Amino acid sequence: MDSRTSLPHWNPSLYDESHSFVCKRGEGLIELLSPQPGERVLDLGCGTGHLTAHIAELGATPVGIDSDPGMIEAARRYYPHLTFEVADGAAFEVSAPYDAVFSNAALHWIQPPERAAECIYRALRPGGRLVAEFGGQGNVERIRCALIAALREGGGSWDSARDPWYFPSIGQYATLLEEHGLGVRYAALFPRPTPLDGGEEGMNNWLRMFGGAYLNAVGPDRHADVIAVAREHLRPHAFHDGTWYADYRRLRIVAERAGSLP
Ligand code: BEZ
């Protein structure tokens, strides 16, 4: 785990191979960002840098940051002409303000969210915008419940204080942003059941990649059992025609930095 933000370290190749939907879905968010030639854009939680590169193709000048050194190493390898830095999403500084902060599928991992909002505010010029999408209230609720049930059925327990994710409602997140000098211009919370790559293995892959905080409530020798039990709880709801679906609910936000903190 990352010592600063309790983020898991991911395998960049596995992430790209089995979770390419994360980037594909991010393309629509880039349309909402509508980066203009010459604009400076900070890609917060850039992962392996594919969306950062797309922003650059549209003529803007992006910088990608991510707390995972492995992801940044992969991003630099894929796109050596672009700038990527390792930085904690809840404690980063920028040397010059940006026209926009862009963030796809990352803000639910960055805690505490108040610190992330402070950093975003400081990273933006007055009038600059935040365009973000991440897991909102109810995101992966079935998956969470299945993991907790599997832990309990195996004689273990789950302490919600170990929950690694922040999935706010529109009201909670809009309030947080407003308290940190960011006026909300657009907000939507919507279901997006997401097909997982890998056929029958899709849910196993997802649980292994992202469910570490839950799996680590028991010893490594029990992980396979917890995954198998959780997967069978999910099967009636989440497996259709040979494909597993994750019950994603996305929170999409556009906000603008006011002149000064309230
Ligand atoms: C998400 O993108 O919503 C997500 C991804 C991994 C774990 C939890 C949520």
PDB file of C-alpha atoms and ligand atoms in Angstrom:
ATOM      1  CA  MET A   1       0.000   0.000   0.000  1.00  0.00           C
ATOM      2  CA  ASP A   2       1.050   3.561  -0.604  1.00  0.00           C
ATOM      3  CA  SER A   3       2.262   5.021   2.675  1.00  0.00           C
ATOM      4  CA  ARG A   4       0.665   8.414   2.029  1.00  0.00           C
ATOM      5  CA  THR A   5      -2.826   7.698   0.831  1.00  0.00           C
ATOM      6  CA  SER A   6      -3.377   3.990   1.480  1.00  0.00           C
ATOM      7  CA  LEU A   7      -3.749   3.406  -2.228  1.00  0.00           C
ATOM      8  CA  PRO A   8      -2.990  -0.062  -3.501  1.00  0.00           C
ATOM      9  CA  HIS A   9      -0.135  -0.502  -5.941  1.00  0.00           C
ATOM     10  CA  TRP A  10      -1.388  -1.926  -9.201  1.00  0.00           C
ATOM     11  CA  ASN A  11       0.286  -3.861 -11.935  1.00  0.00           C
ATOM     12  CA  PRO A  12       0.257  -1.432 -14.912  1.00  0.00           C
ATOM     13  CA  SER A  13       0.261  -4.213 -17.553  1.00  0.00           C
ATOM     14  CA  LEU A  14      -2.615  -6.052 -15.898  1.00  0.00           C
ATOM     15  CA  TYR A  15      -4.432  -2.743 -15.489  1.00  0.00           C
ATOM     16  CA  ASP A  16      -4.104  -1.980 -19.202  1.00  0.00           C
ATOM     17  CA  GLU A  17      -4.891  -5.519 -20.366  1.00  0.00           C
ATOM     18  CA  SER A  18      -7.872  -6.317 -18.167  1.00  0.00           C
ATOM     19  CA  HIS A  19      -9.280  -2.903 -17.312  1.00  0.00           C
ATOM     20  CA  SER A  20      -9.005  -1.002 -20.583  1.00  0.00           C
ATOM     21  CA  PHE A  21     -12.674   0.010 -20.159  1.00  0.00           C
ATOM     22  CA  VAL A  22     -11.493   2.612 -17.618  1.00  0.00           C
ATOM     23  CA  CYS A  23      -9.818   4.593 -20.403  1.00  0.00           C
ATOM     24  CA  LYS A  24     -12.415   3.869 -23.077  1.00  0.00           C
ATOM     25  CA  ARG A  25     -15.128   5.278 -20.823  1.00  0.00           C
ATOM     26  CA  GLY A  26     -12.967   8.308 -20.087  1.00  0.00           C
ATOM     27  CA  GLU A  27     -13.146   9.516 -23.691  1.00  0.00           C
ATOM     28  CA  GLY A  28     -16.619  10.999 -23.079  1.00  0.00           C
ATOM     29  CA  LEU A  29     -15.272  12.941 -20.144  1.00  0.00           C
ATOM     30  CA  ILE A  30     -12.614  14.472 -22.397  1.00  0.00           C
ATOM     31  CA  GLU A  31     -15.450  15.737 -24.613  1.00  0.00           C
ATOM     32  CA  LEU A  32     -16.919  17.436 -21.553  1.00  0.00           C
ATOM     33  CA  LEU A  33     -13.491  18.908 -20.746  1.00  0.00           C
ATOM     34  CA  SER A  34     -13.240  20.164 -24.331  1.00  0.00           C
ATOM     35  CA  PRO A  35      -9.560  21.050 -24.010  1.00  0.00           C
ATOM     36  CA  GLN A  36      -8.534  24.036 -26.085  1.00  0.00           C
ATOM     37  CA  PRO A  37      -5.214  24.376 -27.916  1.00  0.00           C
ATOM     38  CA  GLY A  38      -2.587  25.729 -25.571  1.00  0.00           C
ATOM     39  CA  GLU A  39      -4.573  25.135 -22.376  1.00  0.00           C
ATOM     40  CA  ARG A  40      -2.658  23.721 -19.424  1.00  0.00           C
ATOM     41  CA  VAL A  41      -4.471  20.668 -18.057  1.00  0.00           C
ATOM     42  CA  LEU A  42      -3.580  18.646 -14.971  1.00  0.00           C
ATOM     43  CA  ASP A  43      -4.679  14.988 -15.250  1.00  0.00           C
ATOM     44  CA  LEU A  44      -5.166  13.945 -11.625  1.00  0.00           C
ATOM     45  CA  GLY A  45      -4.809  10.170 -11.160  1.00  0.00           C
ATOM     46  CA  CYS A  46      -3.600   9.666 -14.747  1.00  0.00           C
ATOM     47  CA  GLY A  47      -2.754   5.947 -14.379  1.00  0.00           C
ATOM     48  CA  THR A  48      -0.896   4.734 -17.461  1.00  0.00           C
ATOM     49  CA  GLY A  49      -1.436   8.057 -19.220  1.00  0.00           C
ATOM     50  CA  HIS A  50      -3.705   7.134 -22.142  1.00  0.00           C
ATOM     51  CA  LEU A  51      -6.237   9.887 -21.483  1.00  0.00           C
ATOM     52  CA  THR A  52      -3.437  12.390 -20.818  1.00  0.00           C
ATOM     53  CA  ALA A  53      -2.111  11.553 -24.280  1.00  0.00           C
ATOM     54  CA  HIS A  54      -5.536  12.055 -25.833  1.00  0.00           C
ATOM     55  CA  ILE A  55      -5.765  15.498 -24.206  1.00  0.00           C
ATOM     56  CA  ALA A  56      -2.375  16.325 -25.734  1.00  0.00           C
ATOM     57  CA  GLU A  57      -3.542  15.146 -29.177  1.00  0.00           C
ATOM     58  CA  LEU A  58      -6.313  17.728 -28.965  1.00  0.00           C
ATOM     59  CA  GLY A  59      -3.720  20.492 -28.656  1.00  0.00           C
ATOM     60  CA  ALA A  60      -3.677  21.162 -24.912  1.00  0.00           C
ATOM     61  CA  THR A  61      -0.577  20.811 -22.733  1.00  0.00           C
ATOM     62  CA  PRO A  62      -1.306  18.180 -20.085  1.00  0.00           C
ATOM     63  CA  VAL A  63       0.696  17.027 -17.091  1.00  0.00           C
ATOM     64  CA  GLY A  64      -0.278  13.670 -15.594  1.00  0.00           C
ATOM     65  CA  ILE A  65       0.115  12.894 -11.901  1.00  0.00           C
ATOM     66  CA  ASP A  66      -0.502   9.642 -10.048  1.00  0.00           C
ATOM     67  CA  SER A  67       0.537   8.367  -6.628  1.00  0.00           C
ATOM     68  CA  ASP A  68       1.583   4.979  -8.031  1.00  0.00           C
ATOM     69  CA  PRO A  69       5.216   5.009  -9.265  1.00  0.00           C
ATOM     70  CA  GLY A  70       4.585   1.914 -11.414  1.00  0.00           C
ATOM     71  CA  MET A  71       1.778   3.661 -13.277  1.00  0.00           C
ATOM     72  CA  ILE A  72       3.910   6.759 -13.836  1.00  0.00           C
ATOM     73  CA  GLU A  73       6.816   4.638 -15.068  1.00  0.00           C
ATOM     74  CA  ALA A  74       4.475   2.961 -17.578  1.00  0.00           C
ATOM     75  CA  ALA A  75       2.991   6.325 -18.653  1.00  0.00           C
ATOM     76  CA  ARG A  76       6.492   7.728 -19.272  1.00  0.00           C
ATOM     77  CA  ARG A  77       7.394   4.635 -21.281  1.00  0.00           C
ATOM     78  CA  TYR A  78       4.265   4.872 -23.460  1.00  0.00           C
ATOM     79  CA  TYR A  79       4.434   8.655 -23.922  1.00  0.00           C
ATOM     80  CA  PRO A  80       8.024   9.862 -23.448  1.00  0.00           C
ATOM     81  CA  HIS A  81       7.177  13.251 -25.008  1.00  0.00           C
ATOM     82  CA  LEU A  82       4.683  14.044 -22.206  1.00  0.00           C
ATOM     83  CA  THR A  83       5.210  15.029 -18.577  1.00  0.00           C
ATOM     84  CA  PHE A  84       4.184  12.640 -15.792  1.00  0.00           C
ATOM     85  CA  GLU A  85       5.001  12.966 -12.107  1.00  0.00           C
ATOM     86  CA  VAL A  86       4.454  10.836  -9.019  1.00  0.00           C
ATOM     87  CA  ALA A  87       2.334  12.903  -6.635  1.00  0.00           C
ATOM     88  CA  ASP A  88      -0.133  12.304  -3.823  1.00  0.00           C
ATOM     89  CA  GLY A  89      -3.588  13.462  -4.949  1.00  0.00           C
ATOM     90  CA  ALA A  90      -4.297  14.768  -1.455  1.00  0.00           C
ATOM     91  CA  ALA A  91      -1.022  16.655  -0.983  1.00  0.00           C
ATOM     92  CA  PHE A  92       0.331  17.957  -4.272  1.00  0.00           C
ATOM     93  CA  GLU A  93       1.632  21.404  -5.180  1.00  0.00           C
ATOM     94  CA  VAL A  94       1.895  22.925  -8.627  1.00  0.00           C
ATOM     95  CA  SER A  95       4.490  25.421  -9.772  1.00  0.00           C
ATOM     96  CA  ALA A  96       2.091  27.344 -12.052  1.00  0.00           C
ATOM     97  CA  PRO A  97      -1.728  27.304 -12.102  1.00  0.00           C
ATOM     98  CA  TYR A  98      -3.679  25.239 -14.609  1.00  0.00           C
ATOM     99  CA  ASP A  99      -6.637  26.130 -16.812  1.00  0.00           C
ATOM    100  CA  ALA A 100      -8.275  22.823 -15.924  1.00  0.00           C
ATOM    101  CA  VAL A 101      -7.964  19.832 -13.629  1.00  0.00           C
ATOM    102  CA  PHE A 102      -9.225  16.628 -15.253  1.00  0.00           C
ATOM    103  CA  SER A 103      -9.772  13.417 -13.326  1.00  0.00           C
ATOM    104  CA  ASN A 104     -11.229  10.097 -14.452  1.00  0.00           C
ATOM    105  CA  ALA A 105     -11.934   7.172 -12.095  1.00  0.00           C
ATOM    106  CA  ALA A 106      -9.500   8.395  -9.459  1.00  0.00           C
ATOM    107  CA  LEU A 107     -11.128  10.712  -6.915  1.00  0.00           C
ATOM    108  CA  HIS A 108     -12.868   7.860  -5.074  1.00  0.00           C
ATOM    109  CA  TRP A 109      -9.402   6.556  -4.117  1.00  0.00           C
ATOM    110  CA  ILE A 110      -8.012   9.860  -2.856  1.00  0.00           C
ATOM    111  CA  GLN A 111      -8.494  10.490   0.839  1.00  0.00           C
ATOM    112  CA  PRO A 112      -9.230  12.650   2.629  1.00  0.00           C
ATOM    113  CA  PRO A 113     -11.398  14.261  -0.069  1.00  0.00           C
ATOM    114  CA  GLU A 114     -11.134  17.663   1.666  1.00  0.00           C
ATOM    115  CA  ARG A 115      -7.377  17.674   1.043  1.00  0.00           C
ATOM    116  CA  ALA A 116      -7.889  16.681  -2.586  1.00  0.00           C
ATOM    117  CA  ALA A 117     -10.346  19.584  -3.008  1.00  0.00           C
ATOM    118  CA  GLU A 118      -7.839  22.007  -1.429  1.00  0.00           C
ATOM    119  CA  CYS A 119      -5.141  20.822  -3.824  1.00  0.00           C
ATOM    120  CA  ILE A 120      -7.468  21.126  -6.821  1.00  0.00           C
ATOM    121  CA  TYR A 121      -8.422  24.660  -5.806  1.00  0.00           C
ATOM    122  CA  ARG A 122      -4.771  25.694  -5.484  1.00  0.00           C
ATOM    123  CA  ALA A 123      -3.893  24.022  -8.795  1.00  0.00           C
ATOM    124  CA  LEU A 124      -6.457  26.082 -10.758  1.00  0.00           C
ATOM    125  CA  ARG A 125      -6.221  29.660 -11.931  1.00  0.00           C
ATOM    126  CA  PRO A 126      -9.238  31.818 -10.970  1.00  0.00           C
ATOM    127  CA  GLY A 127     -12.002  30.793 -13.400  1.00  0.00           C
ATOM    128  CA  GLY A 128     -10.241  27.486 -14.113  1.00  0.00           C
ATOM    129  CA  ARG A 129     -12.385  24.338 -14.194  1.00  0.00           C
ATOM    130  CA  LEU A 130     -12.513  20.910 -12.628  1.00  0.00           C
ATOM    131  CA  VAL A 131     -13.950  18.194 -14.889  1.00  0.00           C
ATOM    132  CA  ALA A 132     -14.130  14.886 -13.060  1.00  0.00           C
ATOM    133  CA  GLU A 133     -15.872  11.543 -13.052  1.00  0.00           C
ATOM    134  CA  PHE A 134     -15.569   8.928 -10.348  1.00  0.00           C
ATOM    135  CA  GLY A 135     -17.602   6.497  -8.274  1.00  0.00           C
ATOM    136  CA  GLY A 136     -20.596   8.154  -6.625  1.00  0.00           C
ATOM    137  CA  GLN A 137     -23.048   7.111  -3.938  1.00  0.00           C
ATOM    138  CA  GLY A 138     -24.010   3.439  -4.369  1.00  0.00           C
ATOM    139  CA  ASN A 139     -21.040   2.638  -6.601  1.00  0.00           C
ATOM    140  CA  VAL A 140     -20.136  -1.091  -6.616  1.00  0.00           C
ATOM    141  CA  GLU A 141     -22.629  -1.612  -3.793  1.00  0.00           C
ATOM    142  CA  ARG A 142     -23.440  -5.180  -4.835  1.00  0.00           C
ATOM    143  CA  ILE A 143     -19.746  -6.017  -5.068  1.00  0.00           C
ATOM    144  CA  ARG A 144     -19.054  -4.547  -1.635  1.00  0.00           C
ATOM    145  CA  CYS A 145     -21.976  -6.429  -0.086  1.00  0.00           C
ATOM    146  CA  ALA A 146     -20.847  -9.685  -1.710  1.00  0.00           C
ATOM    147  CA  LEU A 147     -17.312  -9.257  -0.365  1.00  0.00           C
ATOM    148  CA  ILE A 148     -18.556  -8.485   3.145  1.00  0.00           C
ATOM    149  CA  ALA A 149     -20.932 -11.483   3.050  1.00  0.00           C
ATOM    150  CA  ALA A 150     -18.076 -13.735   1.868  1.00  0.00           C
ATOM    151  CA  LEU A 151     -15.816 -12.515   4.679  1.00  0.00           C
ATOM    152  CA  ARG A 152     -18.528 -13.128   7.298  1.00  0.00           C
ATOM    153  CA  GLU A 153     -19.473 -16.536   5.927  1.00  0.00           C
ATOM    154  CA  GLY A 154     -15.818 -17.546   6.211  1.00  0.00           C
ATOM    155  CA  GLY A 155     -15.918 -16.653   9.918  1.00  0.00           C
ATOM    156  CA  GLY A 156     -14.186 -13.317   9.429  1.00  0.00           C
ATOM    157  CA  SER A 157     -15.475  -9.807   9.883  1.00  0.00           C
ATOM    158  CA  TRP A 158     -15.347  -6.461   8.101  1.00  0.00           C
ATOM    159  CA  ASP A 159     -14.542  -3.167   9.751  1.00  0.00           C
ATOM    160  CA  SER A 160     -15.976  -0.309   7.685  1.00  0.00           C
ATOM    161  CA  ALA A 161     -13.087   1.888   8.883  1.00  0.00           C
ATOM    162  CA  ARG A 162     -10.952  -0.109   6.415  1.00  0.00           C
ATOM    163  CA  ASP A 163     -13.104   0.992   3.484  1.00  0.00           C
ATOM    164  CA  PRO A 164     -10.694   2.424   0.890  1.00  0.00           C
ATOM    165  CA  TRP A 165     -13.311   4.238  -1.200  1.00  0.00           C
ATOM    166  CA  TYR A 166     -15.112   7.585  -1.117  1.00  0.00           C
ATOM    167  CA  PHE A 167     -18.421   7.468  -3.014  1.00  0.00           C
ATOM    168  CA  PRO A 168     -20.282  10.727  -2.273  1.00  0.00           C
ATOM    169  CA  SER A 169     -23.752  11.835  -3.317  1.00  0.00           C
ATOM    170  CA  ILE A 170     -24.145  14.917  -5.517  1.00  0.00           C
ATOM    171  CA  GLY A 171     -25.138  16.933  -2.443  1.00  0.00           C
ATOM    172  CA  GLN A 172     -22.137  15.801  -0.410  1.00  0.00           C
ATOM    173  CA  TYR A 173     -19.627  16.452  -3.158  1.00  0.00           C
ATOM    174  CA  ALA A 174     -21.125  19.753  -4.303  1.00  0.00           C
ATOM    175  CA  THR A 175     -21.045  20.973  -0.682  1.00  0.00           C
ATOM    176  CA  LEU A 176     -17.442  19.871  -0.284  1.00  0.00           C
ATOM    177  CA  LEU A 177     -16.380  21.663  -3.466  1.00  0.00           C
ATOM    178  CA  GLU A 178     -18.261  24.836  -2.538  1.00  0.00           C
ATOM    179  CA  GLU A 179     -16.600  24.837   0.886  1.00  0.00           C
ATOM    180  CA  HIS A 180     -13.287  24.770  -0.965  1.00  0.00           C
ATOM    181  CA  GLY A 181     -13.917  27.628  -3.375  1.00  0.00           C
ATOM    182  CA  LEU A 182     -15.216  25.610  -6.328  1.00  0.00           C
ATOM    183  CA  GLY A 183     -18.661  26.506  -7.698  1.00  0.00           C
ATOM    184  CA  VAL A 184     -20.497  23.546  -9.229  1.00  0.00           C
ATOM    185  CA  ARG A 185     -21.739  24.151 -12.786  1.00  0.00           C
ATOM    186  CA  TYR A 186     -22.894  20.620 -13.610  1.00  0.00           C
ATOM    187  CA  ALA A 187     -23.417  17.434 -11.596  1.00  0.00           C
ATOM    188  CA  ALA A 188     -24.920  14.062 -12.475  1.00  0.00           C
ATOM    189  CA  LEU A 189     -25.048  10.698 -10.732  1.00  0.00           C
ATOM    190  CA  PHE A 190     -26.002   7.821 -12.984  1.00  0.00           C
ATOM    191  CA  PRO A 191     -25.736   4.028 -13.149  1.00  0.00           C
ATOM    192  CA  ARG A 192     -23.267   2.583 -15.610  1.00  0.00           C
ATOM    193  CA  PRO A 193     -23.215  -1.202 -15.407  1.00  0.00           C
ATOM    194  CA  THR A 194     -19.791  -1.938 -16.853  1.00  0.00           C
ATOM    195  CA  PRO A 195     -18.897  -5.161 -18.690  1.00  0.00           C
ATOM    196  CA  LEU A 196     -15.633  -6.607 -17.438  1.00  0.00           C
ATOM    197  CA  ASP A 197     -13.044  -8.047 -19.791  1.00  0.00           C
ATOM    198  CA  GLY A 198     -12.050 -11.699 -19.399  1.00  0.00           C
ATOM    199  CA  GLY A 199     -15.299 -13.707 -19.713  1.00  0.00           C
ATOM    200  CA  GLU A 200     -15.809 -16.037 -16.736  1.00  0.00           C
ATOM    201  CA  GLU A 201     -12.612 -14.666 -15.159  1.00  0.00           C
ATOM    202  CA  GLY A 202     -13.783 -11.041 -15.350  1.00  0.00           C
ATOM    203  CA  MET A 203     -15.106 -10.707 -11.802  1.00  0.00           C
ATOM    204  CA  ASN A 204     -12.166 -12.615 -10.296  1.00  0.00           C
ATOM    205  CA  ASN A 205      -9.799 -10.225 -12.063  1.00  0.00           C
ATOM    206  CA  TRP A 206     -11.710  -7.179 -10.816  1.00  0.00           C
ATOM    207  CA  LEU A 207     -11.830  -8.437  -7.231  1.00  0.00           C
ATOM    208  CA  ARG A 208      -8.112  -9.244  -7.234  1.00  0.00           C
ATOM    209  CA  MET A 209      -7.168  -5.922  -8.820  1.00  0.00           C
ATOM    210  CA  PHE A 210      -9.362  -3.599  -6.775  1.00  0.00           C
ATOM    211  CA  GLY A 211     -10.689  -5.527  -3.774  1.00  0.00           C
ATOM    212  CA  GLY A 212      -7.418  -5.710  -1.844  1.00  0.00           C
ATOM    213  CA  ALA A 213      -8.656  -3.838   1.233  1.00  0.00           C
ATOM    214  CA  TYR A 214     -11.456  -6.396   1.646  1.00  0.00           C
ATOM    215  CA  LEU A 215      -9.335  -9.446   0.791  1.00  0.00           C
ATOM    216  CA  ASN A 216      -6.639  -8.354   3.228  1.00  0.00           C
ATOM    217  CA  ALA A 217      -9.141  -8.663   6.091  1.00  0.00           C
ATOM    218  CA  VAL A 218      -8.103 -12.326   5.915  1.00  0.00           C
ATOM    219  CA  GLY A 219      -4.754 -14.026   5.228  1.00  0.00           C
ATOM    220  CA  PRO A 220      -3.516 -14.503   1.636  1.00  0.00           C
ATOM    221  CA  ASP A 221      -4.269 -18.234   1.836  1.00  0.00           C
ATOM    222  CA  ARG A 222      -7.995 -17.351   2.131  1.00  0.00           C
ATOM    223  CA  HIS A 223      -8.224 -14.818  -0.718  1.00  0.00           C
ATOM    224  CA  ALA A 224      -9.226 -17.372  -3.359  1.00  0.00           C
ATOM    225  CA  ASP A 225     -12.072 -18.646  -1.130  1.00  0.00           C
ATOM    226  CA  VAL A 226     -13.401 -15.153  -0.414  1.00  0.00           C
ATOM    227  CA  ILE A 227     -13.302 -14.325  -4.120  1.00  0.00           C
ATOM    228  CA  ALA A 228     -15.084 -17.559  -5.060  1.00  0.00           C
ATOM    229  CA  VAL A 229     -17.864 -17.032  -2.475  1.00  0.00           C
ATOM    230  CA  ALA A 230     -18.299 -13.328  -3.367  1.00  0.00           C
ATOM    231  CA  ARG A 231     -18.448 -14.191  -7.056  1.00  0.00           C
ATOM    232  CA  GLU A 232     -21.219 -16.741  -6.513  1.00  0.00           C
ATOM    233  CA  HIS A 233     -23.237 -14.164  -4.535  1.00  0.00           C
ATOM    234  CA  LEU A 234     -22.879 -11.818  -7.474  1.00  0.00           C
ATOM    235  CA  ARG A 235     -23.551 -14.298 -10.265  1.00  0.00           C
ATOM    236  CA  PRO A 236     -27.379 -14.027 -10.422  1.00  0.00           C
ATOM    237  CA  HIS A 237     -27.221 -10.228 -10.693  1.00  0.00           C
ATOM    238  CA  ALA A 238     -23.940  -9.571 -12.437  1.00  0.00           C
ATOM    239  CA  PHE A 239     -23.248 -12.376 -14.942  1.00  0.00           C
ATOM    240  CA  HIS A 240     -25.130 -12.328 -18.226  1.00  0.00           C
ATOM    241  CA  ASP A 241     -24.385 -14.160 -21.474  1.00  0.00           C
ATOM    242  CA  GLY A 242     -20.810 -14.972 -20.506  1.00  0.00           C
ATOM    243  CA  THR A 243     -19.907 -11.486 -19.283  1.00  0.00           C
ATOM    244  CA  TRP A 244     -19.560 -10.094 -15.778  1.00  0.00           C
ATOM    245  CA  TYR A 245     -20.800  -6.571 -15.044  1.00  0.00           C
ATOM    246  CA  ALA A 246     -19.610  -4.238 -12.293  1.00  0.00           C
ATOM    247  CA  ASP A 247     -22.424  -2.119 -10.810  1.00  0.00           C
ATOM    248  CA  TYR A 248     -20.737   1.233 -11.345  1.00  0.00           C
ATOM    249  CA  ARG A 249     -22.548   4.493 -10.556  1.00  0.00           C
ATOM    250  CA  ARG A 250     -20.675   7.510 -11.834  1.00  0.00           C
ATOM    251  CA  LEU A 251     -20.591  10.980 -10.367  1.00  0.00           C
ATOM    252  CA  ARG A 252     -19.767  13.536 -13.045  1.00  0.00           C
ATOM    253  CA  ILE A 253     -18.866  17.033 -11.978  1.00  0.00           C
ATOM    254  CA  VAL A 254     -17.901  20.288 -13.624  1.00  0.00           C
ATOM    255  CA  ALA A 255     -16.894  23.039 -11.196  1.00  0.00           C
ATOM    256  CA  GLU A 256     -15.159  26.368 -11.504  1.00  0.00           C
ATOM    257  CA  ARG A 257     -12.666  28.035  -9.197  1.00  0.00           C
ATOM    258  CA  ALA A 258     -13.967  31.263  -7.723  1.00  0.00           C
ATOM    259  CA  GLY A 259     -11.636  34.206  -7.275  1.00  0.00           C
ATOM    260  CA  SER A 260     -10.768  33.413  -3.661  1.00  0.00           C
ATOM    261  CA  LEU A 261     -11.613  30.941  -0.894  1.00  0.00           C
ATOM    262  CA  PRO A 262     -14.977  31.621   0.843  1.00  0.00           C
TER     263      PRO A 262
HETATM  264  C1  BEZ B   1     -14.677   2.718 -10.069  1.00  0.00           C
HETATM  265  O1  BEZ B   1     -14.078   3.143 -11.073  1.00  0.00           O
HETATM  266  O2  BEZ B   1     -15.810   3.055  -9.784  1.00  0.00           O
HETATM  267  C2  BEZ B   1     -13.989   1.794  -9.149  1.00  0.00           C
HETATM  268  C3  BEZ B   1     -12.876   1.111  -9.575  1.00  0.00           C
HETATM  269  C4  BEZ B   1     -12.247   0.278  -8.703  1.00  0.00           C
HETATM  270  C5  BEZ B   1     -12.695   0.130  -7.421  1.00  0.00           C
HETATM  271  C6  BEZ B   1     -13.814   0.804  -6.994  1.00  0.00           C
HETATM  272  C7  BEZ B   1     -14.459   1.634  -7.862  1.00  0.00           C
END
